[in-house]
Each structure stands twice: as C-alpha cells, then as structure tokens.
CSV table of C-alpha atoms in Angstrom, one decimal:
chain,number,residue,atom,x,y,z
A,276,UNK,CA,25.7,-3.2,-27.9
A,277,UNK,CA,26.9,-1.1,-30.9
A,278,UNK,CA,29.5,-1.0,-33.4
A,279,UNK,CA,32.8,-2.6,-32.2
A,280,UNK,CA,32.1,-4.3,-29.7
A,281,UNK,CA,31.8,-0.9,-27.7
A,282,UNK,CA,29.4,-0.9,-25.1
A,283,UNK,CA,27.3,2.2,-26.2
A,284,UNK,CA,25.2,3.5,-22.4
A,285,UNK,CA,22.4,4.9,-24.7
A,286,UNK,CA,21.2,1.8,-26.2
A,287,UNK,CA,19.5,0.7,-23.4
A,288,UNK,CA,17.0,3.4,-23.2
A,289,UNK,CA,15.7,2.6,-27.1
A,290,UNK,CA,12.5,1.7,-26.8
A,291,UNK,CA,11.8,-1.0,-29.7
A,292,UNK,CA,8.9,-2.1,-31.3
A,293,UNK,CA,7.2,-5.7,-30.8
A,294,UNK,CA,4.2,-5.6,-33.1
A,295,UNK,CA,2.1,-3.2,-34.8
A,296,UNK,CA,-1.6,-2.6,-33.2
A,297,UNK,CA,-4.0,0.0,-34.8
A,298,UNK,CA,-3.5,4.2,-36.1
A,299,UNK,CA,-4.9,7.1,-34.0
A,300,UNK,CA,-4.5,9.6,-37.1
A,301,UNK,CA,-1.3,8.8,-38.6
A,302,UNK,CA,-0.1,8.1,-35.3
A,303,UNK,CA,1.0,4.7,-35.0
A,304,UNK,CA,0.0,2.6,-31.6
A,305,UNK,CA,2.5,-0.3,-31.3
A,306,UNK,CA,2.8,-2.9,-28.7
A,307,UNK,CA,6.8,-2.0,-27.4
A,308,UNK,CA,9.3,-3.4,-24.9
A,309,UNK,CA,8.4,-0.1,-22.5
A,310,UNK,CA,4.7,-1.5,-22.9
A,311,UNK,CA,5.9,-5.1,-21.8
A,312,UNK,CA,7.4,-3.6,-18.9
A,313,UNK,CA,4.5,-1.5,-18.0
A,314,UNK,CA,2.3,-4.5,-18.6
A,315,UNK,CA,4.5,-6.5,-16.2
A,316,UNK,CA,5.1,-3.9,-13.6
A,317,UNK,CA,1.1,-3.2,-13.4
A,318,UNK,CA,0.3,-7.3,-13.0
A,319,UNK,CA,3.0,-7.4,-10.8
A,320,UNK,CA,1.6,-5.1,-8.2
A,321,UNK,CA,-1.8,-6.5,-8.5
A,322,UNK,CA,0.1,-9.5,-7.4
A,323,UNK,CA,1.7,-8.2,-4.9
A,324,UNK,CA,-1.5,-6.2,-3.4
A,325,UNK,CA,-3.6,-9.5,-3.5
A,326,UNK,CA,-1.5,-11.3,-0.7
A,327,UNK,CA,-2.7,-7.9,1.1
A,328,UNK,CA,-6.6,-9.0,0.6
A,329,UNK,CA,-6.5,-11.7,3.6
A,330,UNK,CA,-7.8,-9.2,5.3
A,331,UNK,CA,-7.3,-10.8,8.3
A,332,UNK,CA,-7.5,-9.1,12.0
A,333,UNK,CA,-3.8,-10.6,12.7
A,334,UNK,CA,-1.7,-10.1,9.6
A,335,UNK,CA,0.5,-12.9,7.7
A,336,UNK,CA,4.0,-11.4,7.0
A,337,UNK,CA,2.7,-10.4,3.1
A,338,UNK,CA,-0.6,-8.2,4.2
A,339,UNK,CA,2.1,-7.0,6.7
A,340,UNK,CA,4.0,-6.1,3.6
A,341,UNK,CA,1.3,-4.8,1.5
A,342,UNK,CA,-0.4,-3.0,4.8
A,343,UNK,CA,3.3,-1.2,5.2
A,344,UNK,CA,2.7,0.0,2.1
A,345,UNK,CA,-0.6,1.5,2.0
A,346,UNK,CA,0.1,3.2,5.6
A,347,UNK,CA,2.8,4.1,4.3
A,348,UNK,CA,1.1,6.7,1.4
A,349,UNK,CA,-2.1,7.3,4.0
A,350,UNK,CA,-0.1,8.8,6.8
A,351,UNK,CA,1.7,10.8,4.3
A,352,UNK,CA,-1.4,12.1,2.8
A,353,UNK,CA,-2.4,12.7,6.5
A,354,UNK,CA,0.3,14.6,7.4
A,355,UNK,CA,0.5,16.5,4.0
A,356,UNK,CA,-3.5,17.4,3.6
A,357,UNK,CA,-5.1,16.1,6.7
A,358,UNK,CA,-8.6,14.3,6.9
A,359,UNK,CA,-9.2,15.4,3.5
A,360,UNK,CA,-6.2,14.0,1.5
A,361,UNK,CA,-8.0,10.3,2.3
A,362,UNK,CA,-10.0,10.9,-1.4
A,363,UNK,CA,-6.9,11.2,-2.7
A,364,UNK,CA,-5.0,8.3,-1.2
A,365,UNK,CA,-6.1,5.9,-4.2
A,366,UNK,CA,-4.3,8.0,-6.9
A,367,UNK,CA,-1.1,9.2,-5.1
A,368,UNK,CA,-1.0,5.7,-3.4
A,369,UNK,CA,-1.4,4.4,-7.2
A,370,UNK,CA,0.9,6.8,-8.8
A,371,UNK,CA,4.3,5.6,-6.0
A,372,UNK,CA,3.8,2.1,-6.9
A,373,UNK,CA,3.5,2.3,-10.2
A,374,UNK,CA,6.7,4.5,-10.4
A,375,UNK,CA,8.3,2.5,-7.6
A,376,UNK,CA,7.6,-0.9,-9.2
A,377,UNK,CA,9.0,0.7,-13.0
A,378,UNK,CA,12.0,1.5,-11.4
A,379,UNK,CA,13.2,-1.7,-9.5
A,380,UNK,CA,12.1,-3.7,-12.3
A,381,UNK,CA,14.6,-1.4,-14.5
A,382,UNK,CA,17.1,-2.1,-12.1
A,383,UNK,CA,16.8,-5.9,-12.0
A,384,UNK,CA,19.3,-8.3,-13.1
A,385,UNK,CA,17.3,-9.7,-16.1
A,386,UNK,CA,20.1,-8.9,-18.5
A,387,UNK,CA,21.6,-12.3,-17.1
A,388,UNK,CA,18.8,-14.4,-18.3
A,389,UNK,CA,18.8,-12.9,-21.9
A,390,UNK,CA,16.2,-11.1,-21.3
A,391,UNK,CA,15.9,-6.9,-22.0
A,392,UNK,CA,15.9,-4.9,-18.9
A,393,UNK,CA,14.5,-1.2,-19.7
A,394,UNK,CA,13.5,1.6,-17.3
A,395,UNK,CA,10.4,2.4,-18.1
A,396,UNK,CA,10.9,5.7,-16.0
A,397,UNK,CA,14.0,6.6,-17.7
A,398,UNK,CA,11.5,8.4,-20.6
A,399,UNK,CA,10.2,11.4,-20.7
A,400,UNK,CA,7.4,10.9,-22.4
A,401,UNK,CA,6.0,8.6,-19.3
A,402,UNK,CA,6.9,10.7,-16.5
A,403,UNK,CA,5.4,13.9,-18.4
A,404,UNK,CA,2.1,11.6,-19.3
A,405,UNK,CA,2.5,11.1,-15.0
A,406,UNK,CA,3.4,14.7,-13.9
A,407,UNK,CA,0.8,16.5,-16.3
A,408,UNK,CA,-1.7,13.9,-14.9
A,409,UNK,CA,-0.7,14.9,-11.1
A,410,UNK,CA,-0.7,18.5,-12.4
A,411,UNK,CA,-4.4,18.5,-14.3
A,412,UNK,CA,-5.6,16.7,-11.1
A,413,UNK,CA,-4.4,19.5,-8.8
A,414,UNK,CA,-5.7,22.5,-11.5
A,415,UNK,CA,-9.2,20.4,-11.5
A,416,UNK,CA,-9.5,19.8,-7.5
A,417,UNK,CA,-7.9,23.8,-7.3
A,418,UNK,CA,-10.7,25.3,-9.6
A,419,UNK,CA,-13.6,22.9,-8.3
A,420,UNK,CA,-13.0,23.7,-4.9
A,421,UNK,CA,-11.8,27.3,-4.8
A,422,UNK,CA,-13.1,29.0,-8.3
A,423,UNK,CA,-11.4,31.8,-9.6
A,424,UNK,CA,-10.0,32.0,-5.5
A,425,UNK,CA,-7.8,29.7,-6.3
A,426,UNK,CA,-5.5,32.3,-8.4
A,427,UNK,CA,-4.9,33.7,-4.5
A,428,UNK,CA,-2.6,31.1,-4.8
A,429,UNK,CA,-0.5,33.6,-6.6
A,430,UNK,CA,-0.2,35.7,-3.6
A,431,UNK,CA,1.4,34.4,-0.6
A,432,UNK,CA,0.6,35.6,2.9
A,433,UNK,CA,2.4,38.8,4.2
A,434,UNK,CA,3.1,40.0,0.6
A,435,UNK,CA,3.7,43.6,0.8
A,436,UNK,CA,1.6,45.8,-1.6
A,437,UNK,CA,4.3,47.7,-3.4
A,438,UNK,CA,5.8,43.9,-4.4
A,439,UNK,CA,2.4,42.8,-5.7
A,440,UNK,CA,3.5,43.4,-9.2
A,441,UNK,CA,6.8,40.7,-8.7
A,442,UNK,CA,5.1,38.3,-6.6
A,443,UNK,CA,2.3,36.8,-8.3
A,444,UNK,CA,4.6,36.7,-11.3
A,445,UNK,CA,7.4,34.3,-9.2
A,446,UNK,CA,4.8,32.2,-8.2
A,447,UNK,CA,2.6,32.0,-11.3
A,448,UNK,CA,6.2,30.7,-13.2
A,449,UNK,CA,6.9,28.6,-9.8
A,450,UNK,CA,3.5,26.9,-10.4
A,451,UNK,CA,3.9,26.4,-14.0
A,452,UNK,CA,7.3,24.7,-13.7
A,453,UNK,CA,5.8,21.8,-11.4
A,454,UNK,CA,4.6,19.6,-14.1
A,455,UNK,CA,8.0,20.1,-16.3
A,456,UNK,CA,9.9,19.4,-12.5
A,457,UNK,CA,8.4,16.6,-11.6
A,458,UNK,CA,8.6,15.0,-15.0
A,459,UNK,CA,12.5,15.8,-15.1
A,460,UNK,CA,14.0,15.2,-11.7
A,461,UNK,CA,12.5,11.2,-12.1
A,462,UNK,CA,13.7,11.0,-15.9
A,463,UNK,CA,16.6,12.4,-15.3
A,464,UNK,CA,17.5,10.5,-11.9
A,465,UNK,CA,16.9,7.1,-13.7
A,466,UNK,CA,18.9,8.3,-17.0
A,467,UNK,CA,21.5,9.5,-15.5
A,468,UNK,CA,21.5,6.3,-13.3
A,469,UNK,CA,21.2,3.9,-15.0
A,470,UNK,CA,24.1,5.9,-17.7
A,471,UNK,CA,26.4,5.4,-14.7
A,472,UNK,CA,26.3,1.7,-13.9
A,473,UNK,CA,26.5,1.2,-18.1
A,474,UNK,CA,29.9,3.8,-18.1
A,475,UNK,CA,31.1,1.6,-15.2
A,476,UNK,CA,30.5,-2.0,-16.4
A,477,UNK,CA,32.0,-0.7,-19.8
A,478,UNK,CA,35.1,-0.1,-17.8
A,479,UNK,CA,35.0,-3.7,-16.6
A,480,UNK,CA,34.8,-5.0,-19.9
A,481,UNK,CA,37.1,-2.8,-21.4
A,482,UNK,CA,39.7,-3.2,-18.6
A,483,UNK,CA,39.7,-7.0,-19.1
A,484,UNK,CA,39.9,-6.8,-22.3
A,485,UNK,CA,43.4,-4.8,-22.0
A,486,UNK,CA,44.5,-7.6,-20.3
A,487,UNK,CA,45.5,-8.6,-16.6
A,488,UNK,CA,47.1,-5.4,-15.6
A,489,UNK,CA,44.6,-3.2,-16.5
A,490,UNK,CA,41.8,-5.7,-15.6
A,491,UNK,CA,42.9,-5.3,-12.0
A,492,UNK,CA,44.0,-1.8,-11.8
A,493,UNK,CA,40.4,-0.6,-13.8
A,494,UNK,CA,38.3,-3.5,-13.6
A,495,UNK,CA,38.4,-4.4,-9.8
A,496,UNK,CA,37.9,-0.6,-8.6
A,497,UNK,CA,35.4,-0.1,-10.8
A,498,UNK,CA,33.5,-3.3,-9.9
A,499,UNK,CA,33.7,-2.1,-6.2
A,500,UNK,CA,31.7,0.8,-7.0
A,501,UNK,CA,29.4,-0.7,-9.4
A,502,UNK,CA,28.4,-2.5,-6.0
A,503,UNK,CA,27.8,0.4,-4.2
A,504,UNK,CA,26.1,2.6,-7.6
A,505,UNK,CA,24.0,-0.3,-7.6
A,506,UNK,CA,23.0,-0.1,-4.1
A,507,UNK,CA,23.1,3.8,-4.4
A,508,UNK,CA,20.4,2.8,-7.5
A,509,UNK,CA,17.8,1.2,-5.8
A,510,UNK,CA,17.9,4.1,-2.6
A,511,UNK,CA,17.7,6.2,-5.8
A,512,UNK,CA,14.8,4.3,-6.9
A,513,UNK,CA,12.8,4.3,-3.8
A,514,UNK,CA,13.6,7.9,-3.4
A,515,UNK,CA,12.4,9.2,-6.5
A,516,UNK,CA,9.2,7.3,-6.4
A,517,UNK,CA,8.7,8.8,-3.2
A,518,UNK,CA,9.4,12.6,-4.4
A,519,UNK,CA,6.8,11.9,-7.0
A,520,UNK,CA,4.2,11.1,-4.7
A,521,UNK,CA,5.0,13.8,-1.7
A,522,UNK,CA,5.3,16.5,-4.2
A,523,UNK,CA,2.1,15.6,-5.7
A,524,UNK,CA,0.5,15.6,-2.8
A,525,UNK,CA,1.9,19.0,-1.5
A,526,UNK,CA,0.5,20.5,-4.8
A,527,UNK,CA,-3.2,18.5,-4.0
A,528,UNK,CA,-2.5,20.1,-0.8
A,529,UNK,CA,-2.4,23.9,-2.4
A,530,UNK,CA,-5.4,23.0,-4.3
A,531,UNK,CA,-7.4,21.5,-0.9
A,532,UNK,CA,-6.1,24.1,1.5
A,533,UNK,CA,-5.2,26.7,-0.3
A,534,UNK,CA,-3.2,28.1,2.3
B,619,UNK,CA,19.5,9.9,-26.2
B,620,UNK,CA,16.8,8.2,-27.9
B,621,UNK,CA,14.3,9.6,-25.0
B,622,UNK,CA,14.2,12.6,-27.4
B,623,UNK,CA,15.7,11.7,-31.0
B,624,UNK,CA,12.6,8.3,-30.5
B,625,UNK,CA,10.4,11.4,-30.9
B,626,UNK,CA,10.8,11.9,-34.6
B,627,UNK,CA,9.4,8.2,-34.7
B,628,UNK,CA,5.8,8.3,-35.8
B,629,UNK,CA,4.8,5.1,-33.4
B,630,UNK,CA,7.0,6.2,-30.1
B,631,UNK,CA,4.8,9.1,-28.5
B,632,UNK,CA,1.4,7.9,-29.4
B,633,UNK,CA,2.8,4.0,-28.0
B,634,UNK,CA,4.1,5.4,-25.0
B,635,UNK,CA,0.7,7.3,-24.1
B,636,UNK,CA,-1.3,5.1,-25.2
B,637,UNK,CA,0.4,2.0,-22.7
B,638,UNK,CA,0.9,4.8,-19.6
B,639,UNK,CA,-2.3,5.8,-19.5
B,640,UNK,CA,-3.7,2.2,-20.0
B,641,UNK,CA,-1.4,0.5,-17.3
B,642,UNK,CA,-1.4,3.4,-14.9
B,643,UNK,CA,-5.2,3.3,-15.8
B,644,UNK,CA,-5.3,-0.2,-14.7
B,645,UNK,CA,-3.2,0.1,-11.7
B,646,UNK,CA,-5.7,2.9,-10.3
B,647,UNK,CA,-8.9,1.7,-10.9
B,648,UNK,CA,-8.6,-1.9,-10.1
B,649,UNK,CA,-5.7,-1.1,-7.8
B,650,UNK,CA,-5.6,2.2,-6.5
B,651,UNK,CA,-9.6,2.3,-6.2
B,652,UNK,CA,-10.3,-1.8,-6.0
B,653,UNK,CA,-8.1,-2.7,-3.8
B,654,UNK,CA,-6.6,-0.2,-1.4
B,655,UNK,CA,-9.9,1.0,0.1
B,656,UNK,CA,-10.6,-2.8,1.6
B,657,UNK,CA,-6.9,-3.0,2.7
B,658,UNK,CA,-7.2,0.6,4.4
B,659,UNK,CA,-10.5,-0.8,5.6
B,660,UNK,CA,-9.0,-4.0,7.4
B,661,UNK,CA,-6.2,-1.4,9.0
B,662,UNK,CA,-8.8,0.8,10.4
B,663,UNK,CA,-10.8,-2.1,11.3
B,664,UNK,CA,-8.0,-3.5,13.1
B,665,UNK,CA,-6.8,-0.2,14.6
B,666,UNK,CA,-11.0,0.3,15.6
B,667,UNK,CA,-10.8,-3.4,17.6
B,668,UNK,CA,-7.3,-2.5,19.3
B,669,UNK,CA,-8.8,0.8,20.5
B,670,UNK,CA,-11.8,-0.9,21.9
B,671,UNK,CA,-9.9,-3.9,23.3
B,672,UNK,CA,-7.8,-1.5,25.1
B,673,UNK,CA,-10.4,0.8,26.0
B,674,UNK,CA,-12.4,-2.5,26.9
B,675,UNK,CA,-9.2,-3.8,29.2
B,676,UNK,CA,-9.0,-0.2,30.9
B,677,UNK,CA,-12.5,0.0,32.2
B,678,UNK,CA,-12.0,-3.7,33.3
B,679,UNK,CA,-8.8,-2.4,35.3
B,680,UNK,CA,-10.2,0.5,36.6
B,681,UNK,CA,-13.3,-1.7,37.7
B,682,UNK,CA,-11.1,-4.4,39.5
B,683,UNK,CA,-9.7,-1.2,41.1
B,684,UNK,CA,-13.3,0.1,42.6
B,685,UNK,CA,-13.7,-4.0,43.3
B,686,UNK,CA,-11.1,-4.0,45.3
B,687,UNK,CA,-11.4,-0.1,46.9
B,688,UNK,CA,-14.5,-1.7,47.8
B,689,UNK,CA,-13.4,-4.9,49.3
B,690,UNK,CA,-10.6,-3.0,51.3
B,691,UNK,CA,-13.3,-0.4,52.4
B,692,UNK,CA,-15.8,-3.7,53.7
B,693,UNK,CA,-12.6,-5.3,55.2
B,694,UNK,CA,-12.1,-2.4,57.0
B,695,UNK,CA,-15.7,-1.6,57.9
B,696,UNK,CA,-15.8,-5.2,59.4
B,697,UNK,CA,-12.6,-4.7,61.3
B,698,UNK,CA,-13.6,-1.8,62.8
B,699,UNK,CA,-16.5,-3.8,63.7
B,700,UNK,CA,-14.8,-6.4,65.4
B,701,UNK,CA,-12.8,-4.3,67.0
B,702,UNK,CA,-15.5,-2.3,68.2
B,703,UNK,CA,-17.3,-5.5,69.4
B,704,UNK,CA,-14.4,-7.1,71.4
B,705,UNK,CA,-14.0,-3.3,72.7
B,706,UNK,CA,-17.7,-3.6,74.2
B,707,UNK,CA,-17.5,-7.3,75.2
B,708,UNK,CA,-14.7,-6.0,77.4
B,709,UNK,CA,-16.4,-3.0,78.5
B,710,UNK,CA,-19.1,-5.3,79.4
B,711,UNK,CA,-16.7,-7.6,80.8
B,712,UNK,CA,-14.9,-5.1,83.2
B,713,UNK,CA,-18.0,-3.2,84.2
B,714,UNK,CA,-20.1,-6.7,85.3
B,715,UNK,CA,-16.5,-7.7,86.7
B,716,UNK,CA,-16.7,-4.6,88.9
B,717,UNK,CA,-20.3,-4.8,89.9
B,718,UNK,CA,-19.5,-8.2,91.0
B,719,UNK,CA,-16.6,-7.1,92.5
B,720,UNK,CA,-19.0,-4.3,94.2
B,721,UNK,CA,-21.6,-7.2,95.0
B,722,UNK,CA,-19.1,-9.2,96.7
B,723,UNK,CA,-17.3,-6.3,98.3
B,724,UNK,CA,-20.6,-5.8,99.8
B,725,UNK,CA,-21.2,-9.2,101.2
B,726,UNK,CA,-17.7,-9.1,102.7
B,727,UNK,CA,-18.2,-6.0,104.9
B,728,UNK,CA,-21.4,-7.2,105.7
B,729,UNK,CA,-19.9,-10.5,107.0
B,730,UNK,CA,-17.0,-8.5,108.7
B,731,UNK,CA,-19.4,-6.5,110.1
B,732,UNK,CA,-21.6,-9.0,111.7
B,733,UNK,CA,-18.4,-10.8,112.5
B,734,UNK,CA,-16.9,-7.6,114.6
B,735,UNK,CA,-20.5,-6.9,115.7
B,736,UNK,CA,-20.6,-10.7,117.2
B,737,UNK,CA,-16.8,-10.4,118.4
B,738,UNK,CA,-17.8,-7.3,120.2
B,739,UNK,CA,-20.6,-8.6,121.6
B,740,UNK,CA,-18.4,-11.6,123.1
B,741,UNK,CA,-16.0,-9.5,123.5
B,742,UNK,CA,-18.5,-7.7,126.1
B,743,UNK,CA,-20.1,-10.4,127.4
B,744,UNK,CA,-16.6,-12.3,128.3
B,745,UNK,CA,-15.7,-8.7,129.4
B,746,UNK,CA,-18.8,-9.3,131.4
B,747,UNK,CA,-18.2,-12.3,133.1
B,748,UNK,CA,-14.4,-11.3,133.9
B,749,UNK,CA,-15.6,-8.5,135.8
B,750,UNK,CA,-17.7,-10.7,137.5
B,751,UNK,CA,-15.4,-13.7,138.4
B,752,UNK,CA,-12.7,-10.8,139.5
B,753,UNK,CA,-15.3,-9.6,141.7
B,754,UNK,CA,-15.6,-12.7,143.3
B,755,UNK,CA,-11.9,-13.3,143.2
B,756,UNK,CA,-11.4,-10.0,144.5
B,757,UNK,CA,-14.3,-10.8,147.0
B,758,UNK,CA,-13.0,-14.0,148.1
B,759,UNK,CA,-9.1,-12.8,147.9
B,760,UNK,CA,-10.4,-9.7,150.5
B,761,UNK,CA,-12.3,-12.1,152.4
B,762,UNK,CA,-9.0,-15.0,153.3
B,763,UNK,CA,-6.7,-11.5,153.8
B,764,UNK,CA,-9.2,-9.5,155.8
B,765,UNK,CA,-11.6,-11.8,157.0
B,766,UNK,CA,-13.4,-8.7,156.0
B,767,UNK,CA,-16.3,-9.5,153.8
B,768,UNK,CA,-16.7,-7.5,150.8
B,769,UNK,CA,-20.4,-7.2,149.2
B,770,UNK,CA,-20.6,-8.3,146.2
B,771,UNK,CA,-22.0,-5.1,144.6
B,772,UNK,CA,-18.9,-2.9,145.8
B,773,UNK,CA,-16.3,-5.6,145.1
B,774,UNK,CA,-18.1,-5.3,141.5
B,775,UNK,CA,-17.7,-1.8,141.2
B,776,UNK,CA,-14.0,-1.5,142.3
B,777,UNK,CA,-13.1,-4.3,139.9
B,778,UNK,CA,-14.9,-2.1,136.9
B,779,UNK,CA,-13.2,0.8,138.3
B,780,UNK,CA,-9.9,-0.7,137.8
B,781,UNK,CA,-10.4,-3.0,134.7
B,782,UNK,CA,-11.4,0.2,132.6
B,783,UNK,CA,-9.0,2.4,134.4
C-alpha cells in the first residue's frame, strides 16, 4: 500500500531485499522476496515429483498426478520433434514447471495470512534469464547438429530466387525476436494480470469506503468479476507456462529438424 | 513499474540471475535430469507390461481358438465316424438279413417243392387207384346191367379214356 491509503497496483511487483550475500564486481547478490519464492516454488516441485517416485506398476492417485504431468511434456515433445525431442524432455519438461509452479504460487491467497505474495514471472529479468536460456540451447543444438547449414534456416522451402534478397532478411529478424517474445508475452501476461485483479479489488475497497450506495453499485459488480479474473488468472497461468514450453520446443524443433 | 525502474538498483539484476539460474538450475538437474527419467521409466515400463500382457492375452485367445477349431474338427471326425459305422453295421445288417432271407427263401421252395412233388405223386397214385376201383365199378356196374362181362384190361382203358377226357 502507498500514500493515502490508496492501493497503488505497482507495489506488488517491487522486489525487496531480505539480506545482503556477497559482490560479483560491484554487483551486489542479495537474498530477495523473488528469491524466497523461487526457493519455494523449486522445493515445492521436488515435493510434488517425489510422490511420483513410487514407481509402482499400478499408480496411487499422486504418481497419477505427477505421471500426468510428465506425459504430459513427453508427448508434446513427441509430437513437436519426434523420437528425438526425448533428450530434450528434461529441460522443456523442467522449464513448464518451473514457470507453471511461479505462477500459481503468485496467484495464491497468501496475502490473507500476512504473508507477501509476488509473481516471480511478472519480471523481466527472470523470463529473459528463461527465454535467452531456451534460445542459446536452440543456437547451440542448431550449430552442433547442422553447422553453418543451419543458416538454411533463413530460407524457407519454395522461396523464389528473385525474393532471396527479402526472405532471409524476415526470417533472420523473425528468429531474432524469439528470445525478446518469449520473455515478453509471459511477463507481460502476469503483469498485466495480476495489474487487473489489484485495479479491481481497489474498486472494492474504494467503493466501500464511499459508503453503502456505492459499495453495492461498484463493490458488488466488481467482486463478481474479480471471481471470474481470478479464475481467468489461473487458465492464464497454465496457459502461459504452456506457451513457454511448446514454443521452445518448436524452436529445438528448427534446430533438430531443420525443416 | 519497478520491473524496469528496479534496474537502476545495483543488487536487483545480478540477485535476480543469480537465484534463476540457481533454482531453475536446481529444478533441472535434480528434477528435470534426477527425477523425470525414472518416472518416464516406470511409464514406459508400465506401457512395456500392458503391451505384453495384451499381446500375451491375444495369443492365448487365438490359441483357445485353434483349441477349439481343433476339438470341433475331432468332434466331427468322430461323428462322421459313428455315423459311418452305424451306416455299415446296417449295411451289414440288411445284406446278412437278405442272405438269410435268400437262405430261407431257398429252404421254403425246396420244401414246397418236395411237398408238390409228393402231392403229385399222391396225387397220381390216388389217381391210380381211382382209375382202377372205377374199372371195377365200371366192370361190376356192366356186369349186373348186361350180364355181359367186361375184362378187366378194356373196362381199364375206357375208364382212363373218360377220366382224362
């Protein structure tokens, strides 16, 4: 909350420092809130995955859960790179969860319990650290697979000659803008999310703080669709998690295939 | 939108790589590497048994099938058998019926004959002795009419003459 009373929809995505570690340079590496949630988010999972590691040949509801998961990355890795894309099922399978499991803890009720809720997501300096991970992955595989072939990425089948000057241009920018893409479309889908819901439960506030009349008229609409944002939020979440991963593994697919 | 203005802080960036690349480091190594091979391991494993169980239960089907191809084939065999053997017992039947039949057929016109034969030889022999008591009849009859006597060898001869027209 800021000044006023006002309830500003920016403040939640400050990220705050909790203690002081070491320097890299003059670069200072602190121990912050987006690091507790990281932290959390990453123990989290490995809870999660370990009521997968029965192992057993008939599945208790939790390795059903954790099973759903993992088939759930492997077939799309199947379907987007074939027998290949199975190497590659650690890190994209990796890379959903991680996003999935930052985002529907953002979205988590903790604020009722005192606590801080922060989108980890919601920054871009983690989806970029993500996205130019995903990318350097696909320009390593690309180059290690294909050599300097892999440039004929550039030009797609069936290009006519008299266009090869445009083409290779499109797709060379095309290519480049993947990292910046992927990085944006999940930090700004969380921002702008999670601006929403604050914007609406100001309104709630706000309205019942004008008193009864207002508090109905403004307040009770308003609560409706902070319902129905909040479900809208967690497709949202799910969603963008998902994107991440399929897109990266259309790129990896590029870099195996190479059409 | 402290996503950008947090920039200008000395500590943000390098805290924010620093903890991304250590947590997402954590999640894929022990995660991502540790622990989703074995879980994509059990799934195959258990996809592997279901495929063999079924392929197992298929070949059992289809050999219950030739089992019982077989059994209907034998069960047919061996009807065909019996059928074929009561066919032949009463073959057997009728053609020993007949020959007896024949047998006795034969015995029965051998009797009849010998029983004409012997009723024509009576027959011949009481034909006989008419003739010869009409002779005498005739003789005697002549005889107490005529006073004439008749011999007995003509008296015969008429009474032939007349018996056999």
């Amino acid at each position: 909350m800021a000044d006023q009373g006002k309830v500003d929809p920016m403040h939640q995505f400050e990220v705050q420092k909790m203690f002081d570690m070491f320097h890299v340079g003059n670069h200072e590496v602190a121990f912050t809130t987006s690091a507790l949630w990281m932290v959390i988010a990453g123990l989290l999972l490995w809870a999660f995955m370990i009521g997968g590691m029965k192992r057993q040949l008939v599945p208790g509801r939790w390795q059903v859960a954790v099973e759903g998961f993992t088939g759930f990355i492997s077939s799309m890795m199947n379907a987007n790179i074939g027998p290949e894309g199975r190497k590659y099922t650690p890190y994209v399978f990796s890379l959903f969860m991680f996003i999935l499991m930052l985002n529907v803890l953002g979205l988590m009720p903790f604020g009722l319990f005192g606590l801080h809720p922060f989108t980890v997501t919601s920054h871009f300096a983690i989806t970029g650290v993500l996205a130019i991970l995903s990318f350097a992955i696909v320009l390593i595989v690309g180059f290690w697979r294909h050599g300097f072939h892999f440039f004929s990425l550039f030009v797609p089948h069936g290009t006519p000659i008299w266009l090869m000057w445009l083409i290779p241009a499109i797709e060379l920018v095309s290519f480049l803008v993947r990292p910046f893409s992927l990085a944006l479309r999940l930090f700004v889908a969380m921002t702008a999310g999670h601006v929403l819901m604050k914007v609406f439960a100001s309104f709630i506030i706000d309205g019942i703080a004008a008193g009864p009349a207002i508090g109905l008229g403004v307040g009770l609409p308003s609560m409706a669709l902070m319902i129905g944002i909040s479900g809208l939020e967690l497709l949202v979440a799910g969603i963008q998690a998902y994107v991440f991963a399929l897109l990266t593994s259309l790129y990896l697919n590029d870099a195996i295939n190479l059409h | 939108m402290p996503q950008i203005s947090q920039f200008a802080e000395s500590w943000y960036a390098a805290s924010q790589i620093f903890w991304v690349l250590l947590t997402f480091g954590f999640v894929f190594f022990v995660i991502g590497r540790g622990m989703l091979p074995k879980i994509e391991a059990t799934v195959d494993a258990r996809d592997r048994k279901v495929a063999d169980d079924l392929a197992a239960a298929k070949a059992a089907h289809a050999a219950a099938d030739g089992l019982e191809e077989s059994y209907r084939q034998q069960s047919e065999a061996s009807r065909a058998a019996a059928q074929k053997a009561v066919t032949d017992a009463k073959d057997k039947a009728a053609r020993d019926a007949e020959k007896r039949l024949a047998k006795v057929d034969g015995e029965l016109a051998d009797k009849l004959a010998a029983a004409e034969s012997e009723i024509g030889a009576a027959r011949t022999s009481a034909m006989a002795e008419i003739e010869a008591v009409a002779a005498e009849a005739a003789g005697d009859l002549v005889a107490k009419l005529s006073g004439v006597k008749v011999a007995v060898a003509d008296a015969r001869a008429t009474v032939k003459a007349v018996l056999h027209g």
